[in-house]
Structures are given as C-alpha cells and as structure tokens.
PDB file of C-alpha atoms in Angstrom:
ATOM      1  CA  UNK A   1       1.360  24.898  14.930  1.00 60.00           C
ATOM      2  CA  UNK A   2       2.932  24.394  17.755  1.00 78.00           C
ATOM      3  CA  UNK A   3       3.158  20.249  19.048  1.00 77.00           C
ATOM      4  CA  UNK A   4       3.963  18.663  22.827  1.00 85.00           C
ATOM      5  CA  UNK A   5       5.029  14.952  21.988  1.00 87.00           C
ATOM      6  CA  UNK A   6       3.656  13.323  25.473  1.00 92.00           C
ATOM      7  CA  UNK A   7       5.591  10.106  26.705  1.00 92.00           C
ATOM      8  CA  UNK A   8       5.058   9.816  30.132  1.00 92.00           C
ATOM      9  CA  UNK A   9       7.520   7.495  32.611  1.00 94.00           C
ATOM     10  CA  UNK A  10       4.785   4.944  34.035  1.00 93.00           C
ATOM     11  CA  UNK A  11       4.392   3.412  30.191  1.00 93.00           C
ATOM     12  CA  UNK A  12       6.782   1.295  28.511  1.00 94.00           C
ATOM     13  CA  UNK A  13       8.999   3.280  26.058  1.00 92.00           C
ATOM     14  CA  UNK A  14       7.239   4.079  22.815  1.00 91.00           C
ATOM     15  CA  UNK A  15       9.199   2.754  20.160  1.00 88.00           C
ATOM     16  CA  UNK A  16       8.122   4.648  16.079  1.00 89.00           C
ATOM     17  CA  UNK A  17       5.404   6.587  18.366  1.00 91.00           C
ATOM     18  CA  UNK A  18       4.052   9.468  20.964  1.00 92.00           C
ATOM     19  CA  UNK A  19       1.944   7.908  23.576  1.00 92.00           C
ATOM     20  CA  UNK A  20       0.087  11.225  22.734  1.00 89.00           C
ATOM     21  CA  UNK A  21       0.464  14.389  21.062  1.00 85.00           C
ATOM     22  CA  UNK A  22      -0.547  18.094  21.948  1.00 87.00           C
ATOM     23  CA  UNK A  23      -1.194  20.169  19.639  1.00 80.00           C
ATOM     24  CA  UNK A  24      -2.464  23.336  19.216  1.00 79.00           C
ATOM     25  CA  UNK A  25      -3.103  25.163  15.902  1.00 72.00           C
ATOM     26  CA  UNK A  26      -6.005  26.724  13.188  1.00 81.00           C
ATOM     27  CA  UNK A  27      -6.519  23.735  10.999  1.00 89.00           C
ATOM     28  CA  UNK A  28      -7.390  20.262  11.281  1.00 90.00           C
ATOM     29  CA  UNK A  29      -6.221  18.119   8.844  1.00 92.00           C
ATOM     30  CA  UNK A  30      -8.315  14.423   8.430  1.00 93.00           C
ATOM     31  CA  UNK A  31      -6.901  12.228   6.137  1.00 94.00           C
ATOM     32  CA  UNK A  32      -8.525   9.661   4.587  1.00 95.00           C
ATOM     33  CA  UNK A  33      -7.097   5.728   3.874  1.00 96.00           C
ATOM     34  CA  UNK A  34      -4.875   5.633   2.002  1.00 97.00           C
ATOM     35  CA  UNK A  35      -3.108   2.032   0.637  1.00 98.00           C
ATOM     36  CA  UNK A  36      -0.978   1.196  -1.588  1.00 98.00           C
ATOM     37  CA  UNK A  37      -2.842   2.234  -4.991  1.00 97.00           C
ATOM     38  CA  UNK A  38      -0.213   4.128  -7.665  1.00 97.00           C
ATOM     39  CA  UNK A  39      -2.335   6.958  -9.735  1.00 94.00           C
ATOM     40  CA  UNK A  40      -3.898   4.542 -11.982  1.00 95.00           C
ATOM     41  CA  UNK A  41      -5.999   2.677  -9.200  1.00 95.00           C
ATOM     42  CA  UNK A  42      -3.741  -0.116  -8.843  1.00 97.00           C
ATOM     43  CA  UNK A  43      -2.434  -1.458  -6.003  1.00 98.00           C
ATOM     44  CA  UNK A  44       1.611  -1.811  -6.137  1.00 98.00           C
ATOM     45  CA  UNK A  45       3.993  -3.611  -4.343  1.00 98.00           C
ATOM     46  CA  UNK A  46       3.372  -7.537  -3.296  1.00 97.00           C
ATOM     47  CA  UNK A  47       5.299  -7.600  -0.103  1.00 98.00           C
ATOM     48  CA  UNK A  48       4.026  -5.802   3.573  1.00 98.00           C
ATOM     49  CA  UNK A  49       6.941  -3.663   3.143  1.00 98.00           C
ATOM     50  CA  UNK A  50       6.885  -2.858   0.159  1.00 98.00           C
ATOM     51  CA  UNK A  51       2.939  -1.784   0.122  1.00 98.00           C
ATOM     52  CA  UNK A  52       3.413   1.010   3.631  1.00 98.00           C
ATOM     53  CA  UNK A  53       6.515   2.513   1.894  1.00 98.00           C
ATOM     54  CA  UNK A  54       3.689   3.598  -1.207  1.00 98.00           C
ATOM     55  CA  UNK A  55       0.194   3.674   1.601  1.00 98.00           C
ATOM     56  CA  UNK A  56       2.581   6.484   3.588  1.00 98.00           C
ATOM     57  CA  UNK A  57       3.601   7.803   0.388  1.00 98.00           C
ATOM     58  CA  UNK A  58       0.236   8.793  -0.592  1.00 97.00           C
ATOM     59  CA  UNK A  59      -0.681   9.543   3.070  1.00 97.00           C
ATOM     60  CA  UNK A  60       2.081  12.006   2.958  1.00 97.00           C
ATOM     61  CA  UNK A  61       1.145  13.403  -0.095  1.00 96.00           C
ATOM     62  CA  UNK A  62      -2.630  13.824   0.710  1.00 96.00           C
ATOM     63  CA  UNK A  63      -1.344  16.170   3.217  1.00 95.00           C
ATOM     64  CA  UNK A  64       0.825  17.933   1.769  1.00 96.00           C
ATOM     65  CA  UNK A  65      -0.931  19.337  -1.094  1.00 95.00           C
ATOM     66  CA  UNK A  66      -3.380  20.154   1.767  1.00 94.00           C
ATOM     67  CA  UNK A  67      -0.244  21.879   2.453  1.00 94.00           C
ATOM     68  CA  UNK A  68       1.241  20.187   5.711  1.00 94.00           C
ATOM     69  CA  UNK A  69       3.802  18.306   6.553  1.00 95.00           C
ATOM     70  CA  UNK A  70       4.355  14.665   8.410  1.00 96.00           C
ATOM     71  CA  UNK A  71       5.309  17.026  11.442  1.00 93.00           C
ATOM     72  CA  UNK A  72       1.894  17.791  11.184  1.00 93.00           C
ATOM     73  CA  UNK A  73       0.565  14.318  11.889  1.00 95.00           C
ATOM     74  CA  UNK A  74      -1.219  13.741  15.899  1.00 94.00           C
ATOM     75  CA  UNK A  75      -2.623  10.783  14.343  1.00 96.00           C
ATOM     76  CA  UNK A  76      -1.625   8.119  12.134  1.00 98.00           C
ATOM     77  CA  UNK A  77      -3.584   4.852  12.149  1.00 98.00           C
ATOM     78  CA  UNK A  78      -1.962   2.279  10.673  1.00 98.00           C
ATOM     79  CA  UNK A  79      -4.932  -1.005   9.088  1.00 98.00           C
ATOM     80  CA  UNK A  80      -2.275  -4.425   8.305  1.00 98.00           C
ATOM     81  CA  UNK A  81      -4.216  -7.832   7.438  1.00 98.00           C
ATOM     82  CA  UNK A  82      -1.595  -9.730   9.761  1.00 98.00           C
ATOM     83  CA  UNK A  83      -0.357  -8.080  12.698  1.00 98.00           C
ATOM     84  CA  UNK A  84       2.250 -10.517  12.985  1.00 98.00           C
ATOM     85  CA  UNK A  85       3.472  -9.542   9.742  1.00 98.00           C
ATOM     86  CA  UNK A  86       3.364  -6.108  10.501  1.00 98.00           C
ATOM     87  CA  UNK A  87       5.632  -7.192  13.455  1.00 97.00           C
ATOM     88  CA  UNK A  88       8.065  -9.241  11.473  1.00 98.00           C
ATOM     89  CA  UNK A  89       9.448  -6.170   9.918  1.00 98.00           C
ATOM     90  CA  UNK A  90       8.421  -3.069  12.724  1.00 97.00           C
ATOM     91  CA  UNK A  91      12.059  -2.988  11.897  1.00 97.00           C
ATOM     92  CA  UNK A  92      11.828  -2.197   7.896  1.00 98.00           C
ATOM     93  CA  UNK A  93       8.965  -0.363   8.442  1.00 98.00           C
ATOM     94  CA  UNK A  94       9.909   2.263  11.505  1.00 97.00           C
ATOM     95  CA  UNK A  95      13.210   2.906   9.176  1.00 98.00           C
ATOM     96  CA  UNK A  96      11.069   3.683   5.865  1.00 98.00           C
ATOM     97  CA  UNK A  97       8.648   5.776   8.133  1.00 98.00           C
ATOM     98  CA  UNK A  98      11.880   8.197   9.470  1.00 98.00           C
ATOM     99  CA  UNK A  99      13.450   8.081   5.839  1.00 98.00           C
ATOM    100  CA  UNK A 100       9.603   9.525   3.993  1.00 98.00           C
ATOM    101  CA  UNK A 101       8.438  11.142   7.637  1.00 98.00           C
ATOM    102  CA  UNK A 102      11.202  11.535  10.642  1.00 97.00           C
ATOM    103  CA  UNK A 103      11.207  10.716  13.694  1.00 94.00           C
ATOM    104  CA  UNK A 104       8.489  13.318  14.934  1.00 89.00           C
ATOM    105  CA  UNK A 105       6.681  10.877  15.857  1.00 93.00           C
ATOM    106  CA  UNK A 106       2.566  11.004  15.883  1.00 95.00           C
ATOM    107  CA  UNK A 107       0.529   9.923  18.461  1.00 94.00           C
ATOM    108  CA  UNK A 108      -0.341   5.976  16.488  1.00 96.00           C
ATOM    109  CA  UNK A 109      -2.230   2.813  16.386  1.00 97.00           C
ATOM    110  CA  UNK A 110      -1.922  -0.891  14.477  1.00 97.00           C
ATOM    111  CA  UNK A 111      -5.024  -2.843  14.309  1.00 98.00           C
ATOM    112  CA  UNK A 112      -5.527  -5.851  12.627  1.00 98.00           C
ATOM    113  CA  UNK A 113      -7.869  -6.190  10.142  1.00 98.00           C
ATOM    114  CA  UNK A 114     -10.352  -9.140   7.396  1.00 98.00           C
ATOM    115  CA  UNK A 115      -9.688  -7.182   5.070  1.00 98.00           C
ATOM    116  CA  UNK A 116      -8.911  -3.528   3.398  1.00 98.00           C
ATOM    117  CA  UNK A 117     -11.029  -2.201   0.505  1.00 95.00           C
ATOM    118  CA  UNK A 118      -9.429  -2.979  -2.794  1.00 96.00           C
ATOM    119  CA  UNK A 119      -8.477  -6.621  -1.929  1.00 96.00           C
ATOM    120  CA  UNK A 120      -4.601  -6.671  -2.729  1.00 97.00           C
ATOM    121  CA  UNK A 121      -3.769  -4.226  -0.023  1.00 98.00           C
ATOM    122  CA  UNK A 122      -2.692  -5.343   3.219  1.00 98.00           C
ATOM    123  CA  UNK A 123      -1.665  -2.450   5.311  1.00 98.00           C
ATOM    124  CA  UNK A 124      -4.204   1.296   5.003  1.00 98.00           C
ATOM    125  CA  UNK A 125      -3.064   4.214   7.387  1.00 98.00           C
ATOM    126  CA  UNK A 126      -5.505   6.767   8.384  1.00 98.00           C
ATOM    127  CA  UNK A 127      -4.634   9.826  10.425  1.00 96.00           C
ATOM    128  CA  UNK A 128      -4.789  14.113  11.287  1.00 93.00           C
ATOM    129  CA  UNK A 129      -3.221  16.565  11.066  1.00 94.00           C
ATOM    130  CA  UNK A 130      -2.972  20.037  13.193  1.00 92.00           C
ATOM    131  CA  UNK A 131      -1.261  23.087  10.394  1.00 90.00           C
ATOM    132  CA  UNK A 132      -0.888  26.775  11.905  1.00 82.00           C
TER     133      UNK A 132
END
C-alpha cells in the first residue's frame, strides 16, 4: 500500500491526525467499533485514558489479524461519551496513540455520543485500512 498524508497549508495545522489520506492498495479492511473490552467481554479501565488505550489496542489487534499494521490505517473515528474529558486528556491520549500506532496519522474525527453499547464504555474507535 502507498499512502500520502495531505495537510493543506490553508487549513489549521493538524495535531494527532491528518486532514486527508490518499491510499492505494488492493485490500480494504473495515474495522468494527472497539471499546475497552477484555477477552471475557468485560469493559476494563476506570478512566478515559485507560479505556482509550485498551480500545486502540483492540482495534490494532483486529487490524493485525487481518494482515495490517497501524501505518495502513486510512480513517479512524473516535466516539466519546464526553468530548470535554477527551480534550482534557488529549495530550495523554496522543502519547498512547504514538506508543501503539506511531506517527502516521490517519484521517480522524472525534464524535460525542450519548452512550455506547456497553454503558461503562467511555470511548469506541472504528475505522478502515488499505493494505497492499
């Protein structure tokens, strides 16, 4: 796969995301929403950063099982039950992203939702990747 991150100078500088990603490859992997579920189906983590780390790890595990790497991510949507809390934790969440997924940021959006499937979940990530 080849990807080109596009960040036009007339837009505000992106922090932790890319404004656009041009991806070419032969396989598209659609990744289902992942929360902080453990292998037993229980939500783990009592803080947003803890849940974000687990949800991202789960998303990357699904991607790896499909044969992809974090650099193959073209688009990720983050659903948060409290965007203000997400913004407050943004620096820590960014560090977690870089540790687990690197600096090849996909196009991203953060959307506030009333609740997620599991009432204890504070964050969910879904997305798609383009593989060679």
